[in-house]
Coordinates of C-alpha atoms in Angstrom, one line a residue:
M1336 CA 103.8 83.7 117.2
G1337 CA 100.5 85.1 115.8
Y1338 CA 99.7 87.7 114.0
E1339 CA 98.0 90.4 116.6
G1340 CA 99.3 93.1 115.1
C1341 CA 101.6 94.3 111.8
T1342 CA 104.7 96.2 114.1
K1343 CA 105.1 99.9 112.2
I1344 CA 108.9 101.5 112.4
S1345 CA 109.8 104.8 111.2
H1346 CA 113.6 104.1 110.4
A1347 CA 115.4 102.2 108.0
P1348 CA 116.4 99.0 110.3
S1349 CA 120.1 97.5 110.1
Y1350 CA 120.2 93.7 108.6
A1351 CA 120.6 92.3 112.1
E1352 CA 117.3 93.8 113.2
F1353 CA 115.3 93.3 110.4
L1354 CA 117.0 89.4 110.3
E1355 CA 116.2 89.0 113.9
E1356 CA 113.0 90.7 114.6
Y1357 CA 111.1 89.8 111.3
L1358 CA 112.9 87.5 109.0
I1359 CA 113.7 85.0 110.7
P1360 CA 110.5 84.8 112.5
N1361 CA 108.6 85.1 109.5
M1362 CA 107.3 88.7 110.9
P1363 CA 105.3 91.2 108.9
V1364 CA 106.5 94.7 109.1
I1365 CA 105.7 98.2 107.7
I1366 CA 109.1 100.6 107.7
G1367 CA 108.8 104.0 107.4
P1368 CA 109.7 106.4 104.1
A1369 CA 112.9 107.0 105.7
L1370 CA 114.1 103.6 103.9
V1371 CA 113.1 104.8 100.3
T1372 CA 112.2 108.2 99.7
S1373 CA 115.5 108.8 98.0
W1374 CA 114.2 106.7 95.1
P1375 CA 113.8 109.1 91.8
A1376 CA 110.3 107.5 91.7
F1377 CA 109.2 109.5 94.0
S1378 CA 110.7 113.0 92.6
T1379 CA 109.3 111.8 89.2
W1380 CA 106.3 109.7 89.2
T1381 CA 104.2 111.8 91.7
V1382 CA 103.9 115.3 92.0
P1383 CA 102.6 117.9 95.1
S1384 CA 98.7 117.4 95.4
K1385 CA 96.6 120.2 94.1
S1386 CA 94.4 119.8 97.1
G1387 CA 97.8 121.7 98.7
T1388 CA 100.8 120.4 100.7
D1389 CA 100.5 122.7 103.8
G1390 CA 104.1 122.9 103.0
K1391 CA 105.0 119.2 103.1
E1392 CA 106.0 119.0 99.5
D1393 CA 108.5 116.0 100.7
D1394 CA 105.4 113.9 102.4
P1395 CA 104.8 111.2 100.1
T1396 CA 101.4 111.1 101.1
T1397 CA 100.6 114.6 100.3
R1398 CA 101.8 113.9 96.5
E1399 CA 99.6 112.5 93.5
I1400 CA 100.6 110.6 90.7
H1401 CA 102.2 112.6 87.6
W1402 CA 100.3 110.8 84.9
Q1403 CA 101.9 112.7 81.8
Y1404 CA 105.6 111.7 83.1
L1405 CA 104.4 107.8 83.5
V1406 CA 102.5 108.1 79.9
D1407 CA 105.8 109.9 78.6
R1408 CA 108.0 107.9 79.7
Y1409 CA 106.8 104.2 80.1
G1410 CA 103.6 104.4 77.7
H1411 CA 105.0 102.2 75.2
F1412 CA 105.2 99.4 77.0
E1413 CA 102.7 96.3 77.2
V1414 CA 101.4 95.8 80.6
S1415 CA 99.7 92.7 81.6
V1416 CA 96.3 94.5 82.8
A1417 CA 93.6 92.4 85.4
D1418 CA 89.9 92.8 85.2
C1419 CA 88.7 92.8 88.8
A1420 CA 85.2 92.5 87.9
S1421 CA 85.8 89.8 86.2
V1422 CA 86.7 86.1 87.3
D1423 CA 87.3 82.7 85.3
V1424 CA 86.3 79.3 86.7
D1425 CA 89.5 78.4 88.2
G1426 CA 89.2 82.1 90.4
N1427 CA 91.7 84.0 88.5
Q1428 CA 91.0 87.5 87.2
E1429 CA 90.4 87.6 83.3
R1430 CA 93.6 89.7 82.2
D1431 CA 94.8 91.1 78.5
T1432 CA 98.0 92.6 77.2
R1433 CA 97.6 96.6 76.2
L1434 CA 99.6 99.4 76.1
F1435 CA 100.2 101.3 79.5
R1436 CA 99.3 104.6 77.6
D1437 CA 96.0 103.1 76.6
V1438 CA 95.2 102.1 80.0
V1439 CA 96.2 105.6 81.8
S1440 CA 94.0 106.8 78.9
L1441 CA 90.9 105.0 79.7
W1442 CA 91.4 106.0 83.5
Q1443 CA 91.6 109.8 82.9
N1444 CA 88.9 109.8 80.7
G1445 CA 86.5 108.0 83.5
E1446 CA 86.5 104.3 82.3
G1447 CA 88.3 101.4 83.0
R1448 CA 87.9 102.0 86.9
T1449 CA 88.1 97.9 87.5
L1450 CA 91.2 97.6 85.5
Y1451 CA 94.8 96.9 87.6
V1452 CA 97.8 96.9 85.8
K1453 CA 99.8 94.2 87.5
D1454 CA 102.8 91.6 87.6
W1455 CA 104.9 94.7 85.0
H1456 CA 108.4 93.9 84.9
L1457 CA 109.0 97.3 84.5
P1458 CA 112.2 97.4 86.1
N1459 CA 113.8 94.9 83.7
A1460 CA 112.1 96.4 80.8
V1461 CA 113.7 99.6 81.9
E1462 CA 117.2 98.4 82.5
T1463 CA 117.1 96.7 79.1
E1464 CA 115.9 99.9 77.2
D1465 CA 118.0 102.4 79.2
P1466 CA 120.3 101.0 82.0
G1467 CA 121.0 104.3 83.2
K1468 CA 117.1 105.5 83.9
A1469 CA 117.0 103.2 87.0
F1470 CA 113.9 104.2 89.3
Y1471 CA 115.0 102.8 92.6
T1472 CA 117.5 100.8 94.0
T1473 CA 117.1 97.3 96.4
P1474 CA 117.2 98.6 100.0
D1475 CA 120.4 96.7 101.9
I1476 CA 118.2 95.1 104.3
F1477 CA 116.5 93.2 101.2
R1478 CA 119.5 92.6 99.0
D1479 CA 120.0 89.0 100.2
D1480 CA 117.5 87.7 97.2
W1481 CA 118.7 84.4 96.4
M1482 CA 115.8 83.7 94.3
N1483 CA 115.4 86.6 92.1
A1484 CA 119.1 86.8 91.9
Y1485 CA 119.4 82.9 90.3
Y1486 CA 115.8 84.3 87.8
S1487 CA 117.9 87.2 86.4
A1488 CA 121.1 85.5 86.0
Y1489 CA 120.1 82.1 84.0
T1490 CA 116.4 83.1 82.9
G1491 CA 116.0 86.1 82.1
D1492 CA 113.0 86.8 84.3
D1493 CA 112.8 88.4 87.4
F1494 CA 110.1 88.7 90.5
R1495 CA 110.2 92.6 90.5
F1496 CA 107.4 94.1 89.8
V1497 CA 105.2 97.4 89.6
Y1498 CA 101.1 97.7 90.1
V1499 CA 98.9 100.5 89.2
G1500 CA 95.3 100.4 89.8
A1501 CA 92.5 103.1 90.9
S1502 CA 90.6 102.7 94.2
G1503 CA 88.6 99.1 95.0
T1504 CA 91.2 97.2 92.6
F1505 CA 92.8 94.3 94.2
T1506 CA 94.5 90.9 94.0
P1507 CA 92.6 87.6 94.9
L1508 CA 94.4 85.4 97.8
H1509 CA 96.8 84.0 97.1
R1510 CA 100.5 82.8 98.5
D1511 CA 103.4 84.3 96.5
V1512 CA 105.6 82.6 94.0
Y1513 CA 107.1 79.7 95.7
T1514 CA 105.5 80.8 99.2
S1515 CA 108.7 83.2 99.1
Y1516 CA 108.9 86.1 101.2
S1517 CA 107.8 89.7 99.8
W1518 CA 108.5 93.7 100.1
S1519 CA 106.5 95.9 98.6
T1520 CA 106.9 99.6 98.2
N1521 CA 103.9 102.3 98.2
I1522 CA 104.9 104.9 96.0
C1523 CA 101.2 107.1 95.5
G1524 CA 97.7 106.3 97.3
R1525 CA 97.1 103.6 100.0
K1526 CA 97.1 99.9 100.1
R1527 CA 95.1 97.3 102.5
W1528 CA 96.3 93.9 103.1
W1529 CA 94.7 90.6 104.6
L1530 CA 97.5 88.5 106.2
F1531 CA 96.5 85.3 107.2
D1532 CA 99.2 83.9 110.0
P1533 CA 100.5 80.4 108.7
Q1534 CA 101.2 79.3 112.0
T1535 CA 97.4 79.5 113.1
T1536 CA 95.3 79.1 109.7
D1537 CA 95.0 75.8 108.2
V1538 CA 94.5 76.3 104.8
R1539 CA 91.9 74.2 104.1
H1540 CA 89.6 77.1 105.9
L1541 CA 90.6 79.6 103.3
A1542 CA 89.5 77.1 100.7
H1543 CA 86.3 76.3 98.7
V1544 CA 84.2 73.6 100.6
H1545 CA 83.8 71.2 97.7
R1546 CA 87.3 72.4 95.6
P1547 CA 90.1 72.6 98.1
S1548 CA 92.6 74.0 95.4
L1549 CA 90.4 76.8 95.0
L1550 CA 91.0 79.6 97.4
A1551 CA 88.4 82.3 98.4
Y1552 CA 88.4 84.9 95.4
D1553 CA 87.8 87.8 97.3
V1554 CA 88.0 87.6 101.5
R1555 CA 86.0 90.3 101.8
H1556 CA 82.9 89.0 100.0
A1557 CA 83.1 85.3 100.1
D1558 CA 80.2 83.2 99.5
P1559 CA 79.6 81.7 102.8
V1560 CA 78.3 78.5 101.9
K1561 CA 81.0 77.8 99.1
F1562 CA 83.9 78.6 102.1
P1563 CA 82.2 78.3 105.3
H1564 CA 84.8 77.7 107.6
L1565 CA 86.5 81.5 106.6
A1566 CA 84.3 83.6 109.2
N1567 CA 86.5 81.8 111.8
V1568 CA 89.5 82.8 110.4
K1569 CA 90.9 85.4 111.6
A1570 CA 93.1 88.2 109.4
M1571 CA 95.4 90.9 110.4
V1572 CA 94.2 94.0 108.1
V1573 CA 97.3 96.2 107.6
D1574 CA 97.3 99.6 105.5
Q1575 CA 99.9 100.9 104.1
K1576 CA 100.7 104.5 103.1
A1577 CA 102.6 106.2 100.4
G1578 CA 106.3 105.7 101.0
E1579 CA 105.6 102.7 103.3
T1580 CA 107.4 99.5 102.4
I1581 CA 105.5 96.4 104.0
F1582 CA 107.8 92.9 104.1
V1583 CA 105.9 89.7 104.9

């Protein structure tokens, strides 16, 4: 089954529906805010937009980031920061580690617009520091997570991440860890996904012509000489709004 278009549903599906319609056939889906808007993150991490909400304060798309709360609550944590304007010889974004409050300070001063806070193990950090202050709960349809359960129990590591970035920040073309499934909820703003159907896409067409292990860094602006086959690969482009959850 090909990726002709990403299904969007407004209701929170039952596990049976999710299993049969999306998980087993490996089909992406966008699920509306009904799945997650009870999360504390929506009421604490965001505030009604200064430009007005037209009486829809509970609509995630009419809210903006509550920077002061985030800095007060999480500013002391160290975060991994990628620079989307800098790439190394292996096609990875240059990274360093900073305090979250220092990154936010740069953004608020109009600097560091290419910096992207990525792979932040915030759920684990919060649970360790203050177990009663969880900012989300895993939806029922995603709780059957063998890999994350194992890593959390036996390694002290996990695969629960928070990402924070300005317009234009992005993650290079990749497959998720161990080519696993993934789900991601957008608290604020908008995120665009470029998805390639594993059943119809030859991964070699996404790779460097002379370095097969090197995937295109940015599929939107790939060098046609180095990646001559990329133009012939069809992607599903999906816009994820605030409050929406994507499964892929």
